[in-house]
């Protein structure tokens, strides 16, 4: 049977989500920061070694909290790749910040750390390192540049849950890190995210911003006898039902990662002969990076009509998709941001990338079918 549809993504469920939700229902605490949220916080703190891990309703919300903690003011510049999701930039634009886009590396599609220093001006407040496909940016260089110029580092580790750089968890290396638990990521709760606070300076303020600008978190721990308005803020926390769902996933985060990496490696093996034939390029993972199997992509040769390839795969009932439209070329990115230097790799690679289906439960036969169909199509062209 070769005709079943191979979807791009199928959210993985551990099987414990509903019983956790039903337990949260019986606990009758449905607002945020109940027992399941606390379990998630403790687990994430232990896993990452961060000073504080705070669940948010999305990675977007965690990035917005980062912009608040950084006190981004109109005109402040934030260095980031253009090849990223809109929230990386939007979180800062909401505060009047100006995204300064830097080109990406040819191998990992991550921000080119060697181009960051020339992009720094007197207005630069922070560098955002986006770990694309769960493969770490060159963090040692990025942290060193940031230190030389006294700017902060925020990790957009939306795709980097359970991945590491030189043995250290992504999200725990910069001043702040942001995770996503969106259903398209590895560990999920529908919508969901987490802010990792690594800089001790911000642990208390992060709690306050997240709880509508109040010291409610301290009140919940019995540290103060009432809570009051302390600072600006908003409601960034998820409800307890979301945390209950997430807890079922975090408990299996190791297995989920192992399983995805296994599928990822198999793709890497299956695509080797096609790379040798020159019809595609496989992903590159530097020695220092332990990735999490978030995404498997291939890069088509220059000049291949990607739309036709995606259509061709779709005709064979395989759903493969492209990825980010570079922000510097988008209408709002042009209006609110600027580039630093040429965007050669960003423009070239963003047009050549195709992400292949990758989900837990995919069979070897399905993976073979994806790669054979793609390889044959690219050879025939
Ligand atoms: C998914 C993603 C986000 C946004 O995550 P949400 O949880 O949906 O807000 C931000 N940045 C990157 C790089 C992402 O891949």
JSON list of N, CA, C and O and ligand atoms in Angstrom, two decimals, residues 56-63 83-88 130-133 156-160 178-185 190-194 294 323-324, ligand 1:
[
{"chain": "A", "resi": 56, "resn": "UNK", "atom": "N", "xyz": [4.52, 29.94, 29.95]},
{"chain": "A", "resi": 56, "resn": "UNK", "atom": "CA", "xyz": [3.79, 31.04, 29.30]},
{"chain": "A", "resi": 56, "resn": "UNK", "atom": "C", "xyz": [2.77, 30.42, 28.36]},
{"chain": "A", "resi": 56, "resn": "UNK", "atom": "O", "xyz": [2.81, 29.21, 28.12]},
{"chain": "A", "resi": 57, "resn": "UNK", "atom": "N", "xyz": [1.88, 31.24, 27.82]},
{"chain": "A", "resi": 57, "resn": "UNK", "atom": "CA", "xyz": [0.87, 30.65, 26.93]},
{"chain": "A", "resi": 57, "resn": "UNK", "atom": "C", "xyz": [1.40, 30.42, 25.52]},
{"chain": "A", "resi": 57, "resn": "UNK", "atom": "O", "xyz": [0.75, 29.80, 24.69]},
{"chain": "A", "resi": 58, "resn": "UNK", "atom": "N", "xyz": [2.64, 30.88, 25.24]},
{"chain": "A", "resi": 58, "resn": "UNK", "atom": "CA", "xyz": [3.28, 30.62, 23.96]},
{"chain": "A", "resi": 58, "resn": "UNK", "atom": "C", "xyz": [4.74, 31.04, 24.06]},
{"chain": "A", "resi": 58, "resn": "UNK", "atom": "O", "xyz": [5.13, 31.73, 25.00]},
{"chain": "A", "resi": 59, "resn": "UNK", "atom": "N", "xyz": [5.52, 30.65, 23.06]},
{"chain": "A", "resi": 59, "resn": "UNK", "atom": "CA", "xyz": [6.89, 31.16, 22.98]},
{"chain": "A", "resi": 59, "resn": "UNK", "atom": "C", "xyz": [6.85, 32.64, 22.64]},
{"chain": "A", "resi": 59, "resn": "UNK", "atom": "O", "xyz": [7.68, 33.42, 23.10]},
{"chain": "A", "resi": 60, "resn": "UNK", "atom": "N", "xyz": [5.86, 33.03, 21.85]},
{"chain": "A", "resi": 60, "resn": "UNK", "atom": "CA", "xyz": [5.68, 34.45, 21.52]},
{"chain": "A", "resi": 60, "resn": "UNK", "atom": "C", "xyz": [5.56, 35.26, 22.81]},
{"chain": "A", "resi": 60, "resn": "UNK", "atom": "O", "xyz": [6.21, 36.30, 22.96]},
{"chain": "A", "resi": 61, "resn": "UNK", "atom": "N", "xyz": [4.76, 34.77, 23.76]},
{"chain": "A", "resi": 61, "resn": "UNK", "atom": "CA", "xyz": [4.58, 35.47, 25.04]},
{"chain": "A", "resi": 61, "resn": "UNK", "atom": "C", "xyz": [5.90, 35.53, 25.81]},
{"chain": "A", "resi": 61, "resn": "UNK", "atom": "O", "xyz": [6.23, 36.56, 26.42]},
{"chain": "A", "resi": 62, "resn": "UNK", "atom": "N", "xyz": [6.67, 34.44, 25.76]},
{"chain": "A", "resi": 62, "resn": "UNK", "atom": "CA", "xyz": [7.96, 34.43, 26.47]},
{"chain": "A", "resi": 62, "resn": "UNK", "atom": "C", "xyz": [8.90, 35.47, 25.85]},
{"chain": "A", "resi": 62, "resn": "UNK", "atom": "O", "xyz": [9.63, 36.16, 26.57]},
{"chain": "A", "resi": 63, "resn": "UNK", "atom": "N", "xyz": [8.87, 35.61, 24.53]},
{"chain": "A", "resi": 63, "resn": "UNK", "atom": "CA", "xyz": [9.71, 36.61, 23.86]},
{"chain": "A", "resi": 63, "resn": "UNK", "atom": "C", "xyz": [9.23, 38.02, 24.20]},
{"chain": "A", "resi": 63, "resn": "UNK", "atom": "O", "xyz": [10.04, 38.94, 24.38]},
{"chain": "A", "resi": 83, "resn": "UNK", "atom": "N", "xyz": [15.99, 35.11, 8.77]},
{"chain": "A", "resi": 83, "resn": "UNK", "atom": "CA", "xyz": [15.41, 33.79, 8.54]},
{"chain": "A", "resi": 83, "resn": "UNK", "atom": "C", "xyz": [14.92, 33.24, 9.88]},
{"chain": "A", "resi": 83, "resn": "UNK", "atom": "O", "xyz": [15.63, 32.51, 10.58]},
{"chain": "A", "resi": 84, "resn": "UNK", "atom": "N", "xyz": [13.72, 33.66, 10.28]},
{"chain": "A", "resi": 84, "resn": "UNK", "atom": "CA", "xyz": [13.13, 33.21, 11.54]},
{"chain": "A", "resi": 84, "resn": "UNK", "atom": "C", "xyz": [11.63, 33.43, 11.50]},
{"chain": "A", "resi": 84, "resn": "UNK", "atom": "O", "xyz": [11.09, 33.99, 10.53]},
{"chain": "A", "resi": 85, "resn": "UNK", "atom": "N", "xyz": [10.95, 33.00, 12.56]},
{"chain": "A", "resi": 85, "resn": "UNK", "atom": "CA", "xyz": [9.51, 33.20, 12.69]},
{"chain": "A", "resi": 85, "resn": "UNK", "atom": "C", "xyz": [9.23, 34.65, 13.07]},
{"chain": "A", "resi": 85, "resn": "UNK", "atom": "O", "xyz": [10.06, 35.28, 13.74]},
{"chain": "A", "resi": 86, "resn": "UNK", "atom": "N", "xyz": [8.08, 35.17, 12.69]},
{"chain": "A", "resi": 86, "resn": "UNK", "atom": "CA", "xyz": [7.76, 36.59, 12.95]},
{"chain": "A", "resi": 86, "resn": "UNK", "atom": "C", "xyz": [7.86, 36.99, 14.42]},
{"chain": "A", "resi": 86, "resn": "UNK", "atom": "O", "xyz": [8.22, 38.12, 14.72]},
{"chain": "A", "resi": 87, "resn": "UNK", "atom": "N", "xyz": [7.53, 36.08, 15.33]},
{"chain": "A", "resi": 87, "resn": "UNK", "atom": "CA", "xyz": [7.49, 36.46, 16.74]},
{"chain": "A", "resi": 87, "resn": "UNK", "atom": "C", "xyz": [8.85, 36.90, 17.27]},
{"chain": "A", "resi": 87, "resn": "UNK", "atom": "O", "xyz": [8.93, 37.70, 18.21]},
{"chain": "A", "resi": 88, "resn": "UNK", "atom": "N", "xyz": [9.93, 36.36, 16.71]},
{"chain": "A", "resi": 88, "resn": "UNK", "atom": "CA", "xyz": [11.28, 36.76, 17.13]},
{"chain": "A", "resi": 88, "resn": "UNK", "atom": "C", "xyz": [11.39, 38.28, 17.04]},
{"chain": "A", "resi": 88, "resn": "UNK", "atom": "O", "xyz": [11.94, 38.93, 17.94]},
{"chain": "A", "resi": 130, "resn": "UNK", "atom": "N", "xyz": [18.56, 32.47, 17.34]},
{"chain": "A", "resi": 130, "resn": "UNK", "atom": "CA", "xyz": [17.47, 31.53, 17.02]},
{"chain": "A", "resi": 130, "resn": "UNK", "atom": "C", "xyz": [18.12, 30.20, 16.65]},
{"chain": "A", "resi": 130, "resn": "UNK", "atom": "O", "xyz": [18.90, 30.14, 15.70]},
{"chain": "A", "resi": 131, "resn": "UNK", "atom": "N", "xyz": [17.82, 29.17, 17.40]},
{"chain": "A", "resi": 131, "resn": "UNK", "atom": "CA", "xyz": [18.44, 27.86, 17.14]},
{"chain": "A", "resi": 131, "resn": "UNK", "atom": "C", "xyz": [17.57, 27.11, 16.13]},
{"chain": "A", "resi": 131, "resn": "UNK", "atom": "O", "xyz": [16.63, 26.41, 16.51]},
{"chain": "A", "resi": 132, "resn": "UNK", "atom": "N", "xyz": [17.91, 27.26, 14.86]},
{"chain": "A", "resi": 132, "resn": "UNK", "atom": "CA", "xyz": [17.05, 26.71, 13.81]},
{"chain": "A", "resi": 132, "resn": "UNK", "atom": "C", "xyz": [17.11, 25.18, 13.80]},
{"chain": "A", "resi": 132, "resn": "UNK", "atom": "O", "xyz": [18.19, 24.60, 13.85]},
{"chain": "A", "resi": 133, "resn": "UNK", "atom": "N", "xyz": [15.93, 24.59, 13.71]},
{"chain": "A", "resi": 133, "resn": "UNK", "atom": "CA", "xyz": [15.81, 23.13, 13.62]},
{"chain": "A", "resi": 133, "resn": "UNK", "atom": "C", "xyz": [16.40, 22.41, 14.85]},
{"chain": "A", "resi": 133, "resn": "UNK", "atom": "O", "xyz": [16.73, 21.24, 14.79]},
{"chain": "A", "resi": 156, "resn": "UNK", "atom": "N", "xyz": [16.05, 32.42, 21.23]},
{"chain": "A", "resi": 156, "resn": "UNK", "atom": "CA", "xyz": [14.77, 31.92, 20.76]},
{"chain": "A", "resi": 156, "resn": "UNK", "atom": "C", "xyz": [14.98, 30.43, 20.52]},
{"chain": "A", "resi": 156, "resn": "UNK", "atom": "O", "xyz": [15.42, 30.01, 19.45]},
{"chain": "A", "resi": 157, "resn": "UNK", "atom": "N", "xyz": [14.71, 29.67, 21.58]},
{"chain": "A", "resi": 157, "resn": "UNK", "atom": "CA", "xyz": [14.91, 28.22, 21.53]},
{"chain": "A", "resi": 157, "resn": "UNK", "atom": "C", "xyz": [13.56, 27.53, 21.33]},
{"chain": "A", "resi": 157, "resn": "UNK", "atom": "O", "xyz": [13.35, 26.42, 21.82]},
{"chain": "A", "resi": 158, "resn": "UNK", "atom": "N", "xyz": [12.66, 28.21, 20.59]},
{"chain": "A", "resi": 158, "resn": "UNK", "atom": "CA", "xyz": [11.33, 27.64, 20.31]},
{"chain": "A", "resi": 158, "resn": "UNK", "atom": "C", "xyz": [11.46, 26.21, 19.79]},
{"chain": "A", "resi": 158, "resn": "UNK", "atom": "O", "xyz": [10.69, 25.33, 20.15]},
{"chain": "A", "resi": 159, "resn": "UNK", "atom": "N", "xyz": [12.46, 25.99, 18.94]},
{"chain": "A", "resi": 159, "resn": "UNK", "atom": "CA", "xyz": [12.64, 24.67, 18.32]},
{"chain": "A", "resi": 159, "resn": "UNK", "atom": "C", "xyz": [13.69, 23.84, 19.04]},
{"chain": "A", "resi": 159, "resn": "UNK", "atom": "O", "xyz": [14.03, 22.75, 18.60]},
{"chain": "A", "resi": 160, "resn": "UNK", "atom": "N", "xyz": [14.22, 24.37, 20.16]},
{"chain": "A", "resi": 160, "resn": "UNK", "atom": "CA", "xyz": [15.41, 23.77, 20.74]},
{"chain": "A", "resi": 160, "resn": "UNK", "atom": "C", "xyz": [15.22, 23.00, 22.05]},
{"chain": "A", "resi": 160, "resn": "UNK", "atom": "O", "xyz": [16.21, 22.69, 22.72]},
{"chain": "A", "resi": 178, "resn": "UNK", "atom": "N", "xyz": [13.70, 31.20, 25.42]},
{"chain": "A", "resi": 178, "resn": "UNK", "atom": "CA", "xyz": [12.26, 31.01, 25.20]},
{"chain": "A", "resi": 178, "resn": "UNK", "atom": "C", "xyz": [12.02, 29.68, 24.49]},
{"chain": "A", "resi": 178, "resn": "UNK", "atom": "O", "xyz": [12.65, 29.38, 23.48]},
{"chain": "A", "resi": 179, "resn": "UNK", "atom": "N", "xyz": [11.10, 28.88, 25.05]},
{"chain": "A", "resi": 179, "resn": "UNK", "atom": "CA", "xyz": [10.71, 27.59, 24.47]},
{"chain": "A", "resi": 179, "resn": "UNK", "atom": "C", "xyz": [9.30, 27.69, 23.90]},
{"chain": "A", "resi": 179, "resn": "UNK", "atom": "O", "xyz": [8.49, 28.47, 24.41]},
{"chain": "A", "resi": 180, "resn": "UNK", "atom": "N", "xyz": [9.01, 26.84, 22.94]},
{"chain": "A", "resi": 180, "resn": "UNK", "atom": "CA", "xyz": [7.64, 26.72, 22.44]},
{"chain": "A", "resi": 180, "resn": "UNK", "atom": "C", "xyz": [7.13, 25.30, 22.65]},
{"chain": "A", "resi": 180, "resn": "UNK", "atom": "O", "xyz": [7.86, 24.34, 22.39]},
{"chain": "A", "resi": 181, "resn": "UNK", "atom": "N", "xyz": [5.88, 25.20, 23.08]},
{"chain": "A", "resi": 181, "resn": "UNK", "atom": "CA", "xyz": [5.21, 23.90, 23.16]},
{"chain": "A", "resi": 181, "resn": "UNK", "atom": "C", "xyz": [4.01, 23.87, 22.20]},
{"chain": "A", "resi": 181, "resn": "UNK", "atom": "O", "xyz": [3.03, 23.18, 22.43]},
{"chain": "A", "resi": 182, "resn": "UNK", "atom": "N", "xyz": [4.11, 24.64, 21.14]},
{"chain": "A", "resi": 182, "resn": "UNK", "atom": "CA", "xyz": [3.09, 24.64, 20.09]},
{"chain": "A", "resi": 182, "resn": "UNK", "atom": "C", "xyz": [2.99, 23.25, 19.48]},
{"chain": "A", "resi": 182, "resn": "UNK", "atom": "O", "xyz": [3.97, 22.51, 19.46]},
{"chain": "A", "resi": 183, "resn": "UNK", "atom": "N", "xyz": [1.82, 22.91, 18.98]},
{"chain": "A", "resi": 183, "resn": "UNK", "atom": "CA", "xyz": [1.62, 21.53, 18.51]},
{"chain": "A", "resi": 183, "resn": "UNK", "atom": "C", "xyz": [2.57, 21.11, 17.39]},
{"chain": "A", "resi": 183, "resn": "UNK", "atom": "O", "xyz": [2.74, 19.92, 17.14]},
{"chain": "A", "resi": 184, "resn": "UNK", "atom": "N", "xyz": [3.18, 22.05, 16.71]},
{"chain": "A", "resi": 184, "resn": "UNK", "atom": "CA", "xyz": [4.13, 21.71, 15.64]},
{"chain": "A", "resi": 184, "resn": "UNK", "atom": "C", "xyz": [5.55, 21.47, 16.16]},
{"chain": "A", "resi": 184, "resn": "UNK", "atom": "O", "xyz": [6.44, 21.14, 15.38]},
{"chain": "A", "resi": 185, "resn": "UNK", "atom": "N", "xyz": [5.77, 21.66, 17.47]},
{"chain": "A", "resi": 185, "resn": "UNK", "atom": "CA", "xyz": [7.11, 21.47, 18.02]},
{"chain": "A", "resi": 185, "resn": "UNK", "atom": "C", "xyz": [7.26, 20.03, 18.56]},
{"chain": "A", "resi": 185, "resn": "UNK", "atom": "O", "xyz": [6.37, 19.20, 18.36]},
{"chain": "A", "resi": 190, "resn": "UNK", "atom": "N", "xyz": [-0.51, 22.04, 22.72]},
{"chain": "A", "resi": 190, "resn": "UNK", "atom": "CA", "xyz": [-1.42, 22.81, 21.85]},
{"chain": "A", "resi": 190, "resn": "UNK", "atom": "C", "xyz": [-0.77, 24.14, 21.56]},
{"chain": "A", "resi": 190, "resn": "UNK", "atom": "O", "xyz": [0.00, 24.28, 20.61]},
{"chain": "A", "resi": 191, "resn": "UNK", "atom": "N", "xyz": [-1.07, 25.13, 22.39]},
{"chain": "A", "resi": 191, "resn": "UNK", "atom": "CA", "xyz": [-0.30, 26.36, 22.47]},
{"chain": "A", "resi": 191, "resn": "UNK", "atom": "C", "xyz": [0.44, 26.30, 23.80]},
{"chain": "A", "resi": 191, "resn": "UNK", "atom": "O", "xyz": [-0.08, 25.77, 24.78]},
{"chain": "A", "resi": 192, "resn": "UNK", "atom": "N", "xyz": [1.63, 26.85, 23.85]},
{"chain": "A", "resi": 192, "resn": "UNK", "atom": "CA", "xyz": [2.33, 26.86, 25.14]},
{"chain": "A", "resi": 192, "resn": "UNK", "atom": "C", "xyz": [3.77, 27.28, 24.95]},
{"chain": "A", "resi": 192, "resn": "UNK", "atom": "O", "xyz": [4.31, 27.25, 23.85]},
{"chain": "A", "resi": 193, "resn": "UNK", "atom": "N", "xyz": [4.38, 27.69, 26.05]},
{"chain": "A", "resi": 193, "resn": "UNK", "atom": "CA", "xyz": [5.77, 28.11, 25.98]},
{"chain": "A", "resi": 193, "resn": "UNK", "atom": "C", "xyz": [6.36, 28.25, 27.37]},
{"chain": "A", "resi": 193, "resn": "UNK", "atom": "O", "xyz": [5.69, 27.93, 28.37]},
{"chain": "A", "resi": 194, "resn": "UNK", "atom": "N", "xyz": [7.59, 28.71, 27.41]},
{"chain": "A", "resi": 194, "resn": "UNK", "atom": "CA", "xyz": [8.27, 28.86, 28.69]},
{"chain": "A", "resi": 194, "resn": "UNK", "atom": "C", "xyz": [9.36, 29.91, 28.55]},
{"chain": "A", "resi": 194, "resn": "UNK", "atom": "O", "xyz": [10.03, 29.98, 27.53]},
{"chain": "A", "resi": 294, "resn": "UNK", "atom": "N", "xyz": [14.20, 18.02, 15.58]},
{"chain": "A", "resi": 294, "resn": "UNK", "atom": "CA", "xyz": [12.98, 18.81, 15.38]},
{"chain": "A", "resi": 294, "resn": "UNK", "atom": "C", "xyz": [12.54, 18.82, 13.92]},
{"chain": "A", "resi": 294, "resn": "UNK", "atom": "O", "xyz": [11.36, 18.64, 13.62]},
{"chain": "A", "resi": 323, "resn": "UNK", "atom": "N", "xyz": [9.81, 26.81, 4.37]},
{"chain": "A", "resi": 323, "resn": "UNK", "atom": "CA", "xyz": [9.78, 27.39, 5.71]},
{"chain": "A", "resi": 323, "resn": "UNK", "atom": "C", "xyz": [9.75, 28.90, 5.66]},
{"chain": "A", "resi": 323, "resn": "UNK", "atom": "O", "xyz": [9.09, 29.45, 4.79]},
{"chain": "A", "resi": 324, "resn": "UNK", "atom": "N", "xyz": [10.48, 29.58, 6.55]},
{"chain": "A", "resi": 324, "resn": "UNK", "atom": "CA", "xyz": [10.29, 31.02, 6.74]},
{"chain": "A", "resi": 324, "resn": "UNK", "atom": "C", "xyz": [10.50, 31.85, 5.47]},
{"chain": "A", "resi": 324, "resn": "UNK", "atom": "O", "xyz": [11.45, 31.65, 4.73]},
{"chain": "B", "resi": 1, "resn": "LIG", "atom": "C1", "xyz": [7.39, 28.26, 16.70]},
{"chain": "B", "resi": 1, "resn": "LIG", "atom": "C2", "xyz": [8.33, 29.39, 16.82]},
{"chain": "B", "resi": 1, "resn": "LIG", "atom": "C3", "xyz": [8.02, 30.54, 17.56]},
{"chain": "B", "resi": 1, "resn": "LIG", "atom": "C4", "xyz": [6.66, 30.81, 18.14]},
{"chain": "B", "resi": 1, "resn": "LIG", "atom": "O1", "xyz": [6.22, 29.85, 19.05]},
{"chain": "B", "resi": 1, "resn": "LIG", "atom": "P1", "xyz": [4.72, 29.96, 19.65]},
{"chain": "B", "resi": 1, "resn": "LIG", "atom": "O2", "xyz": [4.76, 29.05, 20.81]},
{"chain": "B", "resi": 1, "resn": "LIG", "atom": "O3", "xyz": [3.81, 29.49, 18.55]},
{"chain": "B", "resi": 1, "resn": "LIG", "atom": "O4", "xyz": [4.47, 31.36, 20.01]},
{"chain": "B", "resi": 1, "resn": "LIG", "atom": "C5", "xyz": [8.99, 31.52, 17.73]},
{"chain": "B", "resi": 1, "resn": "LIG", "atom": "N1", "xyz": [10.20, 31.39, 17.18]},
{"chain": "B", "resi": 1, "resn": "LIG", "atom": "C6", "xyz": [10.54, 30.31, 16.44]},
{"chain": "B", "resi": 1, "resn": "LIG", "atom": "C7", "xyz": [11.92, 30.21, 15.89]},
{"chain": "B", "resi": 1, "resn": "LIG", "atom": "C8", "xyz": [9.62, 29.29, 16.23]},
{"chain": "B", "resi": 1, "resn": "LIG", "atom": "O5", "xyz": [9.96, 28.23, 15.48]}
]
